[in-house]
mmCIF file of C-alpha atoms in Angstrom:
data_model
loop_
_atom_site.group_PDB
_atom_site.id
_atom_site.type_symbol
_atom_site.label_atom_id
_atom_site.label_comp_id
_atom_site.label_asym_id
_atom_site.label_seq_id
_atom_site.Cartn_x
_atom_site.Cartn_y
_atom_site.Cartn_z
ATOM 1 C CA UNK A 860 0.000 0.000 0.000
ATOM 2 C CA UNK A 861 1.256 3.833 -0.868
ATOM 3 C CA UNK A 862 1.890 5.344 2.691
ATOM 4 C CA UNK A 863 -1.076 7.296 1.622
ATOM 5 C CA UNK A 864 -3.375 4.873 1.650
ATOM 6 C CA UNK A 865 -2.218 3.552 4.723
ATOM 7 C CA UNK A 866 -2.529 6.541 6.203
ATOM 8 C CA UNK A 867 -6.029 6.819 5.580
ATOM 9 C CA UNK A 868 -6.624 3.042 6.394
ATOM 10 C CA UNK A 869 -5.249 4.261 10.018
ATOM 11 C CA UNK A 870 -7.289 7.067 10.083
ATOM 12 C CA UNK A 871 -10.408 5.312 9.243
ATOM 13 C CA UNK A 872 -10.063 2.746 12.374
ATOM 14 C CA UNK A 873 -9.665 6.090 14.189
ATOM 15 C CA UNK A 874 -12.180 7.255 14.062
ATOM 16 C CA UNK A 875 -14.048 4.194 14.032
ATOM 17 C CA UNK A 876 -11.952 3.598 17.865
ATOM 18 C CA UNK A 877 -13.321 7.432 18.786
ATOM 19 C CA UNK A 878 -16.808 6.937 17.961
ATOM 20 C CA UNK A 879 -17.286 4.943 20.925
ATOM 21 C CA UNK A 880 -16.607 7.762 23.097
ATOM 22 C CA UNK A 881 -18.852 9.909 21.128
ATOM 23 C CA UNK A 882 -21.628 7.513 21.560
ATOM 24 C CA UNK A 883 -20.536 7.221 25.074
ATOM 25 C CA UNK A 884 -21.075 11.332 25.427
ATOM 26 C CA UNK A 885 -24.371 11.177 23.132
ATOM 27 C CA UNK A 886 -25.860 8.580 25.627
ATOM 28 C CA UNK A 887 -26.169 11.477 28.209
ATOM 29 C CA UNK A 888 -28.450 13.586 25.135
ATOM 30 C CA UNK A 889 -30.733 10.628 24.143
ATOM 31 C CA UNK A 890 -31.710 7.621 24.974
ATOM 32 C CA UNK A 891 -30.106 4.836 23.093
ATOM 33 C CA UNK A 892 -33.048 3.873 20.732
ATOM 34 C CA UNK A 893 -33.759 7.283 19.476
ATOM 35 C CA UNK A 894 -30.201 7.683 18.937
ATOM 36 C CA UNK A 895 -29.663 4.731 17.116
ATOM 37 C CA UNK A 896 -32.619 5.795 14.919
ATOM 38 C CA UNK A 897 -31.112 9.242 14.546
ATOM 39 C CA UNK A 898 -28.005 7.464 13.431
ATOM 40 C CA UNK A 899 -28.977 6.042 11.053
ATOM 41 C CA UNK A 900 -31.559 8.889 10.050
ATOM 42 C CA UNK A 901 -28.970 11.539 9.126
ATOM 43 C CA UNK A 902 -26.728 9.101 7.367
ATOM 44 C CA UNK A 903 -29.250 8.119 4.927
ATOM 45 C CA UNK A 904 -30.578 11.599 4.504
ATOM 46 C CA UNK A 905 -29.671 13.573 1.894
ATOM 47 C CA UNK A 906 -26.767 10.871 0.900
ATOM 48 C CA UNK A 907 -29.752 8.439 -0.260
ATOM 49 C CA UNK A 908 -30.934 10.924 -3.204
ATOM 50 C CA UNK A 909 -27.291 11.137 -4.299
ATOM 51 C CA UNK A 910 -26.023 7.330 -4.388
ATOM 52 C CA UNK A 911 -27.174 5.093 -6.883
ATOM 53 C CA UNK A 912 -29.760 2.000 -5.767
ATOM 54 C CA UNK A 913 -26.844 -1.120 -4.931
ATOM 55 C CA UNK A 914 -27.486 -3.893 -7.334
ATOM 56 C CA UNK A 915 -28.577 -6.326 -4.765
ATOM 57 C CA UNK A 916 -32.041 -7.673 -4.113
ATOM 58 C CA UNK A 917 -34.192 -6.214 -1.366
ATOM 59 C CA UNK A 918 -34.485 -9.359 0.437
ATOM 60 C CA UNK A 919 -30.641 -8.603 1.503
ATOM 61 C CA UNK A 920 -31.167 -4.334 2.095
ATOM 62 C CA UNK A 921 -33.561 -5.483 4.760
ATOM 63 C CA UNK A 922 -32.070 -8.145 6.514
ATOM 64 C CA UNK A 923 -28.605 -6.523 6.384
ATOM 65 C CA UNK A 924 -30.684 -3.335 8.056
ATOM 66 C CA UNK A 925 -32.420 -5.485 10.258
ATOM 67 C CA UNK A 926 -29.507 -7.301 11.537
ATOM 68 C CA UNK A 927 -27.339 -4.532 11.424
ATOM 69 C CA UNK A 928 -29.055 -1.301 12.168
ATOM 70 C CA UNK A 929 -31.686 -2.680 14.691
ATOM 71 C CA UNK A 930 -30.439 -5.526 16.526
ATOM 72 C CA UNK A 931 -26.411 -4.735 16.645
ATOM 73 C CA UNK A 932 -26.752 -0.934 17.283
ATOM 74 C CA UNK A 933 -29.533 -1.141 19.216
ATOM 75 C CA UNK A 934 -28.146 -3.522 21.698
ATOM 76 C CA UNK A 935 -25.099 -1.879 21.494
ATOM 77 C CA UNK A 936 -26.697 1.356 22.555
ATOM 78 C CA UNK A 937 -28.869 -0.190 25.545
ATOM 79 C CA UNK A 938 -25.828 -2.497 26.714
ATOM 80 C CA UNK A 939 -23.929 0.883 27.022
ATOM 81 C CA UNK A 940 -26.270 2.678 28.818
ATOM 82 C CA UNK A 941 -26.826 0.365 31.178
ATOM 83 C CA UNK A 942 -23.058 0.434 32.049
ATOM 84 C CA UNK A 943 -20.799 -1.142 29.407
ATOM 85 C CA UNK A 944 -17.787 0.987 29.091
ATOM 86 C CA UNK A 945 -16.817 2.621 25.718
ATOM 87 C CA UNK A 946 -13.329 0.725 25.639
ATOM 88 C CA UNK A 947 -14.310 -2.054 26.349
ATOM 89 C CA UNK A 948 -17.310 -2.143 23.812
ATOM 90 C CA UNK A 949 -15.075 -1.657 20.868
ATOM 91 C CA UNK A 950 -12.720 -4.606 21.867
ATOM 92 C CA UNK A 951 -15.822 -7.117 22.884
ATOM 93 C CA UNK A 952 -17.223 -6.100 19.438
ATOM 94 C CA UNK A 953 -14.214 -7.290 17.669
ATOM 95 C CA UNK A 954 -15.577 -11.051 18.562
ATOM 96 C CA UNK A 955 -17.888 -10.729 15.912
ATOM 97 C CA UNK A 956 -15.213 -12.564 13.624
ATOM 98 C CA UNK A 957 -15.538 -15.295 15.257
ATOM 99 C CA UNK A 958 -19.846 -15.087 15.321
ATOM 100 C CA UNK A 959 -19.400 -14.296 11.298
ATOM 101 C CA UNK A 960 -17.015 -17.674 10.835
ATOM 102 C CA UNK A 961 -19.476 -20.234 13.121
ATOM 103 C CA UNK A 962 -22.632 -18.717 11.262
ATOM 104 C CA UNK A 963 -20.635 -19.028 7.820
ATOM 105 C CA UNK A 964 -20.111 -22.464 8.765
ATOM 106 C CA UNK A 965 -23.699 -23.277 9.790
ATOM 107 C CA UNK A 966 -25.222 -21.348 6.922
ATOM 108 C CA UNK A 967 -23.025 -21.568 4.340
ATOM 109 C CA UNK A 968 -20.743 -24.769 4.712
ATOM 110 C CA UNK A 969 -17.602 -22.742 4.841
ATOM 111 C CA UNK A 970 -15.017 -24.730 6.810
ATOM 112 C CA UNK A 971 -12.375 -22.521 8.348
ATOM 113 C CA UNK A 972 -8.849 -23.948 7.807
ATOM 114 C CA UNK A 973 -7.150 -24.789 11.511
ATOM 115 C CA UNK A 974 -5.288 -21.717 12.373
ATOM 116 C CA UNK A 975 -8.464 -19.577 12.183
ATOM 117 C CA UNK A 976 -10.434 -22.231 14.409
ATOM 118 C CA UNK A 977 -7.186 -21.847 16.892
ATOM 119 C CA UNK A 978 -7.659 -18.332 16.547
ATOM 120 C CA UNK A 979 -11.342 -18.664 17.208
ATOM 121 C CA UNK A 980 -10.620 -20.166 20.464
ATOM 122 C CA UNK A 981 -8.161 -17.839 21.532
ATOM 123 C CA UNK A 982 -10.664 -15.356 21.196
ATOM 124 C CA UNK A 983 -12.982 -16.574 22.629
ATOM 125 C CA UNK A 984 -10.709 -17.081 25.706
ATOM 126 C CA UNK A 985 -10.026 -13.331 25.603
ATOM 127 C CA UNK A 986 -13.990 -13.056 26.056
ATOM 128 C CA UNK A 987 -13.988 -14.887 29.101
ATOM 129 C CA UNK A 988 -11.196 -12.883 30.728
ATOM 130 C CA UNK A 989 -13.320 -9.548 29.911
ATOM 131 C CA UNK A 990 -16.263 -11.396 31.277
ATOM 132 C CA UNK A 991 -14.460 -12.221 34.523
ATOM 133 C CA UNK A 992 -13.025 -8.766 34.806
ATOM 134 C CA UNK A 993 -16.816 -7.173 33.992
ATOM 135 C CA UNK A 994 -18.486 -9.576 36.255
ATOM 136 C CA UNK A 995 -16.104 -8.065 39.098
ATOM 137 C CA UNK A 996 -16.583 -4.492 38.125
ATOM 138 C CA UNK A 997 -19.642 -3.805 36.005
ATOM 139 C CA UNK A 998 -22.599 -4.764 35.163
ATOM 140 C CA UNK A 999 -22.930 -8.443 33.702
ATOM 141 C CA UNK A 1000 -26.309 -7.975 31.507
ATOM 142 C CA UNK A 1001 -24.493 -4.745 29.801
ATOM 143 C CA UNK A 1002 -21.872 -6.907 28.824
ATOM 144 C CA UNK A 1003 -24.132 -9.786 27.860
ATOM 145 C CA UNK A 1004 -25.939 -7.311 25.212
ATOM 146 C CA UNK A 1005 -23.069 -6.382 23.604
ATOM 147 C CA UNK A 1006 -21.928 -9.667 22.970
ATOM 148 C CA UNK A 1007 -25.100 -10.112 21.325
ATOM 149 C CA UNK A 1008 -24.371 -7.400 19.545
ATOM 150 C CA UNK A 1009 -21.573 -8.904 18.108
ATOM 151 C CA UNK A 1010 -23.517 -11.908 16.965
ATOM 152 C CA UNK A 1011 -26.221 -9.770 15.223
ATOM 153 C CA UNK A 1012 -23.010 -7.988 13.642
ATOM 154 C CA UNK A 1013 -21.499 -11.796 12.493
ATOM 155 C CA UNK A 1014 -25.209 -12.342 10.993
ATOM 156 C CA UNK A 1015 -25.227 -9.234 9.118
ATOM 157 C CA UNK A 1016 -21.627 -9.901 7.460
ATOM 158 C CA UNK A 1017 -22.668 -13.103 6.567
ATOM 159 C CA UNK A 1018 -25.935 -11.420 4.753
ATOM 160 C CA UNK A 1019 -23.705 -8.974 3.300
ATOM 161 C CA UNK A 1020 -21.480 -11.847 1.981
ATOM 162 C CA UNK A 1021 -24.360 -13.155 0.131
ATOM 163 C CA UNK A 1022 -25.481 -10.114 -0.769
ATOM 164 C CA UNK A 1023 -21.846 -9.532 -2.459
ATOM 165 C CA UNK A 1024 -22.804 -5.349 -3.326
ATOM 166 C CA UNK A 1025 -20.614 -3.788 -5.874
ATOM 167 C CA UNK A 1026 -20.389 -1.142 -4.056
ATOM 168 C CA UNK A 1027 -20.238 -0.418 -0.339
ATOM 169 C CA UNK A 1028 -20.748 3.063 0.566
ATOM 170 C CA UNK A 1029 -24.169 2.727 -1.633
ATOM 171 C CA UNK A 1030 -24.722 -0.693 -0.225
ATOM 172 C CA UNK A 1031 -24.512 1.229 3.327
ATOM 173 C CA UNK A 1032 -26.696 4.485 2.679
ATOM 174 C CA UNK A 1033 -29.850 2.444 1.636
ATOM 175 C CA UNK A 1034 -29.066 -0.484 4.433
ATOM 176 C CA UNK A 1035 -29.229 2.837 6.645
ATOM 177 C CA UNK A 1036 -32.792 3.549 5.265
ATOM 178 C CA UNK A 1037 -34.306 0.660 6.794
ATOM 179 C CA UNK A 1038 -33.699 0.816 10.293
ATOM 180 C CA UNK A 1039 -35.295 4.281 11.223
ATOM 181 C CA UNK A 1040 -38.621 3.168 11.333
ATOM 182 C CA UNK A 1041 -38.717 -0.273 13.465
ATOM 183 C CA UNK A 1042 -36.123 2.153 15.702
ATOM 184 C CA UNK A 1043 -38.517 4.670 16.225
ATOM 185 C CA UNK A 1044 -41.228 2.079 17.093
ATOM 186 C CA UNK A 1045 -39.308 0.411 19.398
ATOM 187 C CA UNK A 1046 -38.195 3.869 20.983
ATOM 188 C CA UNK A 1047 -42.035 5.005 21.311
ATOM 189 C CA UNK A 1048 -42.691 2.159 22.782
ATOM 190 C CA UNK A 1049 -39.815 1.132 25.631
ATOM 191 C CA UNK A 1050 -38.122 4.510 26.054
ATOM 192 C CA UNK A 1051 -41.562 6.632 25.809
ATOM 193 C CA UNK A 1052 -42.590 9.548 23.652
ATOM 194 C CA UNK A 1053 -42.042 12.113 26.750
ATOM 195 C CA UNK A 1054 -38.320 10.981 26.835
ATOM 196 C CA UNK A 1055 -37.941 11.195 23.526
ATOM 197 C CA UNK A 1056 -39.373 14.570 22.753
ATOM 198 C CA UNK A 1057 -37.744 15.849 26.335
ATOM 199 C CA UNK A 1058 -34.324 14.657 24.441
ATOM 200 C CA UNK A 1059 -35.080 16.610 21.108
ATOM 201 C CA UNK A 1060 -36.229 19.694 22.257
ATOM 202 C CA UNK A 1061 -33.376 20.009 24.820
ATOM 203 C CA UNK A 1062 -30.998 19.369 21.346
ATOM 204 C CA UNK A 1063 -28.237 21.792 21.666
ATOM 205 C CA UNK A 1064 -24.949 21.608 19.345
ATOM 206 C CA UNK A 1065 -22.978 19.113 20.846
ATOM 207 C CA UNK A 1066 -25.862 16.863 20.795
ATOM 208 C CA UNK A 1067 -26.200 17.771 16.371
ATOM 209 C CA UNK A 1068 -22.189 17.544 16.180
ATOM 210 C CA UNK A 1069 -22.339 14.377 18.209
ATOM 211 C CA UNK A 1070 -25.502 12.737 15.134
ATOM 212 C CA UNK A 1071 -23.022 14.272 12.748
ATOM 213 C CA UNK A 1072 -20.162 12.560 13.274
ATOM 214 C CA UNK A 1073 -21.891 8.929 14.486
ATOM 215 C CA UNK A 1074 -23.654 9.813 10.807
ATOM 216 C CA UNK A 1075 -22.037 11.146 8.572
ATOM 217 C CA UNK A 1076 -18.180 10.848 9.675
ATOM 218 C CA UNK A 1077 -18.352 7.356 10.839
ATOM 219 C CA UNK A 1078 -20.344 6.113 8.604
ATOM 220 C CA UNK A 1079 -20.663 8.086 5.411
ATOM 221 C CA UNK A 1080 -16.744 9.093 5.134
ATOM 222 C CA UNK A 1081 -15.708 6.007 6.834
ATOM 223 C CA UNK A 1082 -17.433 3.645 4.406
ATOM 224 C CA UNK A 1083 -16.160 5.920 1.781
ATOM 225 C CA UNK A 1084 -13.046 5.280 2.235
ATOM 226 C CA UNK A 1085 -12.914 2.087 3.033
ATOM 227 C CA UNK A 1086 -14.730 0.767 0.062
ATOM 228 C CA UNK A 1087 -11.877 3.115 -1.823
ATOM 229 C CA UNK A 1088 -9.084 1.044 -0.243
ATOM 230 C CA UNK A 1089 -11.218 -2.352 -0.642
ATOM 231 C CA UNK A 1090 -11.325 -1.353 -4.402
ATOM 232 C CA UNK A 1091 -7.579 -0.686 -5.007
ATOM 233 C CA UNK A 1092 -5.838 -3.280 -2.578
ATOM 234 C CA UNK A 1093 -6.854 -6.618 -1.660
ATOM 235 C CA UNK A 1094 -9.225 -7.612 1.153
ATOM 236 C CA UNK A 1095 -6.564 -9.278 3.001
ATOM 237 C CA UNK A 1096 -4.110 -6.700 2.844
ATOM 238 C CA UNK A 1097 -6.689 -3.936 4.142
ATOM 239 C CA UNK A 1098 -9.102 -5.675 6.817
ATOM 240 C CA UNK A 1099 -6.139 -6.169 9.377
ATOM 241 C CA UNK A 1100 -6.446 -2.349 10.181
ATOM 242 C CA UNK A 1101 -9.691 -3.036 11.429
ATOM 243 C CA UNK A 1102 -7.663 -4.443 14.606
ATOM 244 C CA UNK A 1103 -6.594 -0.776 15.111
ATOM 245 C CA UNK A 1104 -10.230 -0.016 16.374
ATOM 246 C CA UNK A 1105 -10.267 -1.414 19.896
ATOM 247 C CA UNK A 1106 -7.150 0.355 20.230
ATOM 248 C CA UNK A 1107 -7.981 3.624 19.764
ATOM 249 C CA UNK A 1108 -11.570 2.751 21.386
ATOM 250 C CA UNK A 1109 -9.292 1.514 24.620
ATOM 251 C CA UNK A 1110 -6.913 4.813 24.187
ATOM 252 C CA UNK A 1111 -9.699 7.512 23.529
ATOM 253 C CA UNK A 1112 -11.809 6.413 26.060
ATOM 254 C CA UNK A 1113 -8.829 6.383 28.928
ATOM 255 C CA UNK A 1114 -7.849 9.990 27.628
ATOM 256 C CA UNK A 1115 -11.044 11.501 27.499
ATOM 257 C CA UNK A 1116 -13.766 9.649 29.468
ATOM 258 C CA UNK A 1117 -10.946 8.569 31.948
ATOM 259 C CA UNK A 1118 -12.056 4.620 32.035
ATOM 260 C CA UNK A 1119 -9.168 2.528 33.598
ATOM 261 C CA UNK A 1120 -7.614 -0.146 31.612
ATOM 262 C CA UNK A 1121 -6.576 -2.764 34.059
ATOM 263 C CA UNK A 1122 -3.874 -5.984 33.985
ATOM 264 C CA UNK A 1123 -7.370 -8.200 33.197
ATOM 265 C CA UNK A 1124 -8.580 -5.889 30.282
ATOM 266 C CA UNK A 1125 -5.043 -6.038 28.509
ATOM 267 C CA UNK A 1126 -5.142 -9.301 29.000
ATOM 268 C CA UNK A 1127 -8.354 -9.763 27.472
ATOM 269 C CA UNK A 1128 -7.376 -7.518 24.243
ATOM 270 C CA UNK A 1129 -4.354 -9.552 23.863
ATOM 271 C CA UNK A 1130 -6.190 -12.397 23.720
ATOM 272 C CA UNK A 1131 -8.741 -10.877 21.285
ATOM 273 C CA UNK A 1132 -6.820 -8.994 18.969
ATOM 274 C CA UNK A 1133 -4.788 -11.790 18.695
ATOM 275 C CA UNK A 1134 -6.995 -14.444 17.997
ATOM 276 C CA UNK A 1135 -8.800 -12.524 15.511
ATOM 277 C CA UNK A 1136 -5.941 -11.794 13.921
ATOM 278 C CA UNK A 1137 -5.026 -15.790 13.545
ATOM 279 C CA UNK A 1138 -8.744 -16.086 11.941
ATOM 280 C CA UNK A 1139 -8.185 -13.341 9.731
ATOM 281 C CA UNK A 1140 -5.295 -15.441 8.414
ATOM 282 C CA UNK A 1141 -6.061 -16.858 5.005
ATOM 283 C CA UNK A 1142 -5.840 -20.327 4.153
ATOM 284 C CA UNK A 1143 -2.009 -21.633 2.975
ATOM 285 C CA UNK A 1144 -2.265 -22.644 -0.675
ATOM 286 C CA UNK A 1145 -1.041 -25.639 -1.935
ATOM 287 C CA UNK A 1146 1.746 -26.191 -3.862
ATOM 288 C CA UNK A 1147 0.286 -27.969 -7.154
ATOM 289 C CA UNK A 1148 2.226 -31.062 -8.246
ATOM 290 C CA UNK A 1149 2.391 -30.176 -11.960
ATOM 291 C CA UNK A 1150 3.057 -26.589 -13.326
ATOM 292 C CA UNK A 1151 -0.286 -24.595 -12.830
ATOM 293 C CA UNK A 1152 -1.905 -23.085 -15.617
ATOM 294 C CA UNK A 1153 -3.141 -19.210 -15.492
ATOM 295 C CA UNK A 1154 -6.557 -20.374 -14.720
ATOM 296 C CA UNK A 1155 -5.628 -22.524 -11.948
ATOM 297 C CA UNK A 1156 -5.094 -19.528 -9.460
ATOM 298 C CA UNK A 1157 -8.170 -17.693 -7.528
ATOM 299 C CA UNK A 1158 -7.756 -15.060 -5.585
ATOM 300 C CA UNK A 1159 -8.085 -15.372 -2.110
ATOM 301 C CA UNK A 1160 -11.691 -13.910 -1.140
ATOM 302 C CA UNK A 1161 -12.313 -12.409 2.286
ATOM 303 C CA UNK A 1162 -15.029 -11.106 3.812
ATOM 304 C CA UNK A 1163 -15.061 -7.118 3.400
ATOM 305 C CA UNK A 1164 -15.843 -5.844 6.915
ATOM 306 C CA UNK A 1165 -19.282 -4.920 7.896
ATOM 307 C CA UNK A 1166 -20.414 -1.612 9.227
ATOM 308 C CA UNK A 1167 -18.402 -0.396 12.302
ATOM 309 C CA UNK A 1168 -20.076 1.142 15.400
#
């Protein structure tokens, strides 16, 4: 990659790390429903009369917003209210590799090679040591939720495997168009209409810079880019940033929401990062036993990553 590119590929999980903070900080201006819905609100609007349609069917635009836009974000949101800290959300979230590799097993039939099933379970051992630790400290249930968050996340990459969109910053302004609605609904209905409209008439401009990035910088820029990198490198040589995120969601949150990071939580990132890293790792190729012809090489196809909180 040009040191340009990799540049931007760092600043991408950046601000992808930072946006848990900012969601931290936006929880105290809505509650986590509306503001999912709000999310997703201003990032499809105006950018959805400016994008082309994807060429996928709507069978996947739906389930991809479903999975993605209701479920993940909206347990994300609620297990973060109700106490999970920013840090340690973005590094928990990262265990939706593994979720997306046992559901592409189940659904699909793809069989991961051994190293990623060793990283699997090292991964999933860096889970339990955040459990422990959160059991001790925080609330359990929070950090229940956003391990189910995860999963929903490993469903929607799987959907957005089949899907296989051209094109993913389009792909991700209509997927954003679908969850507003059933968000809203489900905000009327558990978080109240009196909370809501108490929230959105006490907006002030750290609560429309705070929709604005989640929205448009996060999403909008941050897809843009990424699908520009996806384009010009291969998957395998740009998805390994995405380990950058819990970083900068472990480093932000310590410098500006002052969370401690303790000898069990770097533990527990070790663990994770690592192990995802080891299922990232593509399969080893054989070496043919007679000289291959041009058409005997494929390229090695990995998932692109889904959207990022």
């Amino acid at each position: 990659m040009r040191p340009t590119h990799i540049l931007l590929a760092v600043l991408i999980t950046a601000v992808w790390g930072v946006n848990f903070v900012v969601i931290e900080v936006g929880l105290d201006h809505f509650p986590p429903l509306l503001f999912s819905a709000l999310r997703f609100l201003v990032a499809a609007l105006p950018a959805v009369f400016f994008v082309g349609r994807p060429k996928v069917a709507w069978k996947w635009l739906v389930g991809v917003g479903l999975a993605l836009g209701v479920a993940k974000f909206g347990l994300l949101f609620i297990g973060m209210d109700a106490g999970m800290p920013a840090g340690l959300s973005s590094l928990v979230l990262q265990i939706q590799a593994v979720f997306t590799a046992l559901i592409a097993f189940a659904v699909l039939g793809e069989r991961p090679a051994r190293i990623r099933v060793v990283g699997m379970a090292v991964a999933l051992g860096g889970i339990a040591v955040a459990a422990v630790h959160e059991g001790a400290s925080g609330p359990l249930t929070a950090f229940g939720l956003t391990v189910a968050a995860a999963a929903c996340w490993g469903v929607s990459n799987v959907l957005t495997r089949k899907a296989a969109p051209p094109d993913a910053l389009n792909f991700m302004v209509w997927v954003s168009t679908v969850p507003i609605l059933p968000l809203l609904g489900l905000s009327l209905l558990f978080e109240g209409p009196s909370r809501d409209l108490d929230a959105l008439r006490s907006l002030d401009w750290q609560g429309v810079g705070i929709i604005v990035y989640v929205a448009w910088v996060t999403t909008v820029f941050g897809f843009g880019v990424w699908g520009y990198l996806l384009r010009r490198h291969p998957a395998s040589t740009v998805a390994p940033f995405s380990l950058l995120v819990p970083v900068f969601g472990m480093s932000s949150a310590a410098l500006f929401l002052d969370e401690s990071v303790g000898a069990l939580q770097w533990c527990a990132a070790a663990l994770l990062v690592g192990g995802v890293a080891l299922a990232s790792l593509p399969p080893r190729r054989r070496t043919p036993a007679t000289p291959p012809t041009p058409a005997s090489y494929a390229d090695e196809v990995i998932p692109e990553p889904s959207s990022r909180a």
